[in-house]
Amino acid sequence: MKRIVFFSLIFFPFLAQAQETTLRLVSAFPENQFYVKRTIEWVEKINQEGKGTLQINFIGGPKAIPTFEVGNAVKTGVVDMGFSTGAFYTNVMPEADFLKLSETSAAEQRKNGGYDLINRIWAEKGNMRYLAKVVEFTPFHIYLNKKIDKPDLTGLKIRITPVYREFFQSMNAQVMATAPGEVYTALERGVIDGYGWPIHALFDLNWHEKTKYRVDPGFYNAEVAVIMNLDKYKSLTPAQRAYIDRKALAYEAQNDFWKSYNQNEAKRQADAGIQVISFDAATSKAYVEKAKEIGWATAIKASPQYGPALRKVLAR
């Protein structure tokens, strides 16, 4: 009897340890960006509370895997998880960029079938599980070093991602795609005259030092998410899947945070000397509608199969 008890004391700690899984996470954004700092805090909490069940090893940002390769790295299982915006992995599937067109919230999409549809598409085309959207309620803007008085970017060189390629081209911009880590130098050297970016996070990258104007109103809705290799997700035990799903949902449930944060960032930009370029009411409305119209036309052309279905759950 004593031998059985002794064996149990020795064996079961090893059994528990064997049940713990560690997932490798990489970020498409630099480690010093606020998005990433929040996600690292989320990871730390998961690791603290998930001992014996699940752990996440944060590998790093673009120095580990280049920004535009994170999606493929998740798809192929080079890493288990990615922290990215869909615009950075359109090389995996065009649908990844459509989430910028969301007018319904992540919470609404979990109720109206949008979340399930996204996961069906991400599974089929990207071998991914879309765990949670953790940045939303955040418009994009044009930032410039030269003043304009109407929505016309003729003669201006503008840094883009797929998010706003067609929209900026419709305003006659000369566009060029670069990773976030290259924008500061491009501004400094005059390689670009401006860029598209959300209302926040300029200060994380020091872009405010080289930016004179922000164009209002904003358009589209920034999307940043935690994605996971589908094979790895399926390989988890039911308890591990339940744990990561619960933690991802809890992270997503904090998204109202961005509403007040963005207001503070706009004030911070003003304090840093970034001036606002605004249009009259009619022009502003047409500007936003044009962005939406071009966005959905491009989406449906790129994905006739899923574009219309996504519009039903993302648009109002």
Short mmCIF file of C-alpha atoms in Angstrom, two decimals, residues 69-241:
data_model
loop_
_atom_site.label_atom_id
_atom_site.label_comp_id
_atom_site.label_asym_id
_atom_site.label_seq_id
_atom_site.Cartn_x
_atom_site.Cartn_y
_atom_site.Cartn_z
CA GLU A 69 5.14 36.68 -43.13
CA VAL A 70 3.31 36.20 -39.81
CA GLY A 71 0.13 34.95 -41.48
CA ASN A 72 1.98 32.27 -43.46
CA ALA A 73 3.92 31.31 -40.34
CA VAL A 74 0.64 30.66 -38.53
CA LYS A 75 -0.91 28.88 -41.51
CA THR A 76 2.00 26.46 -41.90
CA GLY A 77 2.62 25.94 -38.19
CA VAL A 78 6.03 27.61 -38.04
CA VAL A 79 4.45 29.32 -35.03
CA ASP A 80 1.28 28.37 -33.20
CA MET A 81 -0.25 31.82 -32.79
CA GLY A 82 -0.03 35.25 -34.37
CA PHE A 83 -0.97 38.75 -33.30
CA SER A 84 -1.73 40.68 -36.46
CA THR A 85 -4.17 42.66 -38.54
CA GLY A 86 -5.72 40.95 -41.53
CA ALA A 87 -4.18 43.54 -43.86
CA PHE A 88 -0.77 42.04 -43.08
CA TYR A 89 -1.66 38.53 -44.31
CA THR A 90 -3.62 39.07 -47.51
CA ASN A 91 -0.88 36.91 -49.05
CA VAL A 92 -2.69 34.03 -47.32
CA MET A 93 -6.24 35.03 -48.32
CA PRO A 94 -7.85 38.24 -49.58
CA GLU A 95 -10.68 37.95 -47.07
CA ALA A 96 -8.27 38.82 -44.27
CA ASP A 97 -8.48 42.49 -45.29
CA PHE A 98 -12.29 42.63 -45.37
CA LEU A 99 -12.64 42.94 -41.59
CA LYS A 100 -11.63 46.62 -41.87
CA LEU A 101 -15.15 47.14 -43.25
CA SER A 102 -16.81 46.05 -40.01
CA GLU A 103 -19.56 48.33 -38.78
CA THR A 104 -20.93 45.69 -36.43
CA SER A 105 -18.85 45.04 -33.32
CA ALA A 106 -17.02 41.84 -32.47
CA ALA A 107 -19.66 41.15 -29.82
CA GLU A 108 -22.44 41.56 -32.40
CA GLN A 109 -20.60 39.29 -34.84
CA ARG A 110 -20.53 36.53 -32.24
CA LYS A 111 -24.34 36.77 -32.15
CA ASN A 112 -25.21 37.38 -35.81
CA GLY A 113 -23.17 34.49 -37.23
CA GLY A 114 -20.25 36.66 -38.29
CA TYR A 115 -17.73 35.06 -35.94
CA ASP A 116 -18.68 31.57 -37.12
CA LEU A 117 -18.46 32.64 -40.78
CA ILE A 118 -15.04 34.25 -40.22
CA ASN A 119 -13.80 31.05 -38.62
CA ARG A 120 -15.18 28.92 -41.47
CA ILE A 121 -13.32 31.05 -44.02
CA TRP A 122 -10.12 31.29 -41.96
CA ALA A 123 -10.14 27.50 -41.46
CA GLU A 124 -10.74 26.73 -45.13
CA LYS A 125 -8.35 29.26 -46.66
CA GLY A 126 -5.79 29.92 -43.94
CA ASN A 127 -5.72 26.79 -41.75
CA MET A 128 -6.41 29.21 -38.89
CA ARG A 129 -8.63 29.67 -35.89
CA TYR A 130 -9.68 33.31 -35.41
CA LEU A 131 -9.62 33.48 -31.61
CA ALA A 132 -10.56 37.10 -30.93
CA LYS A 133 -10.59 40.61 -32.32
CA VAL A 134 -8.83 42.75 -29.73
CA VAL A 135 -8.66 46.15 -31.46
CA GLU A 136 -11.79 47.80 -32.84
CA PHE A 137 -13.79 51.06 -32.65
CA THR A 138 -10.72 52.65 -34.21
CA PRO A 139 -10.92 54.60 -37.50
CA PHE A 140 -8.10 55.00 -39.98
CA HIS A 141 -6.87 58.41 -41.10
CA ILE A 142 -4.57 59.92 -43.68
CA TYR A 143 -1.52 61.62 -42.13
CA LEU A 144 0.43 64.11 -44.24
CA ASN A 145 3.36 66.48 -44.31
CA LYS A 146 1.71 68.60 -47.00
CA LYS A 147 -1.61 70.37 -46.65
CA ILE A 148 -4.59 69.52 -48.86
CA ASP A 149 -7.96 71.29 -49.05
CA LYS A 150 -9.98 68.51 -50.67
CA PRO A 151 -9.85 64.69 -50.90
CA ASP A 152 -7.20 64.71 -53.62
CA LEU A 153 -3.76 63.16 -53.17
CA THR A 154 -2.42 63.96 -56.64
CA GLY A 155 1.37 64.19 -56.62
CA LEU A 156 1.70 62.78 -53.09
CA LYS A 157 3.60 59.58 -52.23
CA ILE A 158 1.62 57.73 -49.56
CA ARG A 159 2.58 54.66 -47.59
CA ILE A 160 -0.12 52.02 -47.60
CA THR A 161 -1.11 48.54 -46.58
CA PRO A 162 -3.86 46.69 -48.48
CA VAL A 163 -6.37 48.38 -46.12
CA TYR A 164 -6.50 51.58 -48.14
CA ARG A 165 -4.71 50.84 -51.41
CA GLU A 166 -7.73 51.24 -53.71
CA PHE A 167 -9.20 54.14 -51.74
CA PHE A 168 -5.97 56.15 -51.85
CA GLN A 169 -5.47 55.31 -55.52
CA SER A 170 -8.96 56.65 -56.22
CA MET A 171 -7.65 59.99 -54.87
CA ASN A 172 -4.68 59.79 -57.27
CA ALA A 173 -2.03 58.99 -54.66
CA GLN A 174 1.26 57.36 -55.60
CA VAL A 175 1.19 54.40 -53.22
CA MET A 176 3.91 52.20 -51.76
CA ALA A 177 3.63 49.39 -49.24
CA THR A 178 6.04 49.24 -46.31
CA ALA A 179 6.12 47.54 -42.93
CA PRO A 180 5.47 49.84 -39.94
CA GLY A 181 9.11 49.67 -38.88
CA GLU A 182 10.21 51.37 -42.12
CA VAL A 183 7.82 54.35 -42.07
CA TYR A 184 9.81 56.69 -39.82
CA THR A 185 12.89 56.52 -42.05
CA ALA A 186 10.76 56.94 -45.18
CA LEU A 187 9.23 60.11 -43.71
CA GLU A 188 12.61 61.39 -42.57
CA ARG A 189 14.15 60.91 -46.02
CA GLY A 190 11.17 62.30 -47.92
CA VAL A 191 10.51 58.97 -49.61
CA ILE A 192 6.84 59.39 -48.64
CA ASP A 193 4.66 62.45 -48.00
CA GLY A 194 2.28 60.67 -45.68
CA TYR A 195 0.68 57.40 -44.68
CA GLY A 196 -2.52 55.71 -43.65
CA TRP A 197 -2.80 54.63 -40.02
CA PRO A 198 -5.33 54.36 -37.19
CA ILE A 199 -6.07 57.30 -34.90
CA HIS A 200 -3.73 55.87 -32.27
CA ALA A 201 -0.20 54.40 -32.00
CA LEU A 202 1.72 57.18 -33.74
CA PHE A 203 3.64 57.87 -30.56
CA ASP A 204 4.69 54.24 -30.11
CA LEU A 205 6.63 54.53 -33.36
CA ASN A 206 7.65 58.21 -33.04
CA TRP A 207 5.86 59.08 -36.27
CA HIS A 208 4.43 62.21 -34.64
CA GLU A 209 7.90 63.73 -34.97
CA LYS A 210 7.60 63.65 -38.78
CA THR A 211 3.86 64.31 -39.17
CA LYS A 212 2.19 67.70 -39.68
CA TYR A 213 -1.44 66.95 -40.53
CA ARG A 214 -4.22 64.42 -39.90
CA VAL A 215 -7.16 64.29 -42.30
CA ASP A 216 -10.60 64.00 -40.69
CA PRO A 217 -13.00 62.26 -40.70
CA GLY A 218 -11.67 58.76 -40.21
CA PHE A 219 -12.80 55.81 -42.30
CA TYR A 220 -12.99 52.01 -41.96
CA ASN A 221 -12.34 50.29 -38.63
CA ALA A 222 -8.97 48.94 -37.54
CA GLU A 223 -8.92 45.22 -36.79
CA VAL A 224 -6.18 43.44 -34.87
CA ALA A 225 -6.65 39.87 -33.73
CA VAL A 226 -5.16 36.82 -32.11
CA ILE A 227 -5.08 34.00 -34.66
CA MET A 228 -3.98 30.39 -34.22
CA ASN A 229 -2.86 27.50 -36.40
CA LEU A 230 -5.96 25.32 -36.79
CA ASP A 231 -4.13 22.01 -36.53
CA LYS A 232 -2.56 23.12 -33.27
CA TYR A 233 -5.90 24.35 -31.95
CA LYS A 234 -7.50 20.99 -32.74
CA SER A 235 -4.62 19.14 -31.06
CA LEU A 236 -5.34 20.79 -27.71
CA THR A 237 -7.31 18.90 -25.10
CA PRO A 238 -10.91 20.03 -24.54
CA ALA A 239 -9.81 21.72 -21.32
CA GLN A 240 -6.99 23.58 -23.07
CA ARG A 241 -9.27 24.72 -25.90
#
